[in-house]
Amino acid sequence: MEAGGVADSLLSGACVIFTLAMFSTGLSDLRHMQMTRSVDSVQFLPFLTTDVNNLGWLSYGVLKADWTIIVVNTVGAVLQTLYILAYLHYCPQKRVVLLQTATLLGVLLVGYGYFWLLTADSEARLQHLGLFCSVFTISMYLSPLADLAKAIQTKSTHRFSFSLTIATLLSSASWSLYGFQLSDPYITPFDCRCPTFQEF
């Protein structure tokens, strides 16, 4: 195997390992819900937004025929769906959870309709879906800022997960490198051809 192939395989493996580690941090919430038979101190929206994010990237991976993206997001979608079902099982206010889930699934279905039915050109579909996934991923990573505001107000960081923070950092870094390696502006947080970055 040549050097480029080894580096690609290692980078792909790092993406898979770090991202699955990030997704598996929800297992502690799952265990907490099972032990306490409640959803106290467990947030629902991160599970839901991550699930939708996984399903979007899964579609992108299928369009690109990229097995790294497909594997990671298939496992991620299964885990997030498991977390959602457990949350729904133990949540006393099921109506709110079902409404949030139905709303985001509706957005996802409208998106699928647009990307798969109304966008005939596969290259345009890949670009539009990539942009959608990038924007949704950025919003997903920004959603914990609400917790940051509460942490500042209460002067307590008990709501933050150290393992999730580290796993997210490593996952984000590996995906940035992976996108850079593929010259994929939707996986990389910035377009490598942007003049601002070429000047340095």
Tab-separated table of C-alpha atoms in Angstrom, residues 32 35 73 126 133 159 167 196:
chain	number	residue	atom	x	y	z
A	32	HIS	CA	-29.118	7.394	33.664
A	35	MET	CA	-31.581	3.662	36.305
A	73	ASN	CA	-23.697	8.210	10.113
A	126	LEU	CA	-24.599	16.815	-3.980
A	133	CYS	CA	-25.561	19.373	5.951
A	159	ARG	CA	-24.277	20.183	32.784
A	167	ALA	CA	-14.697	13.515	21.718
A	196	THR	CA	-8.452	34.606	2.630
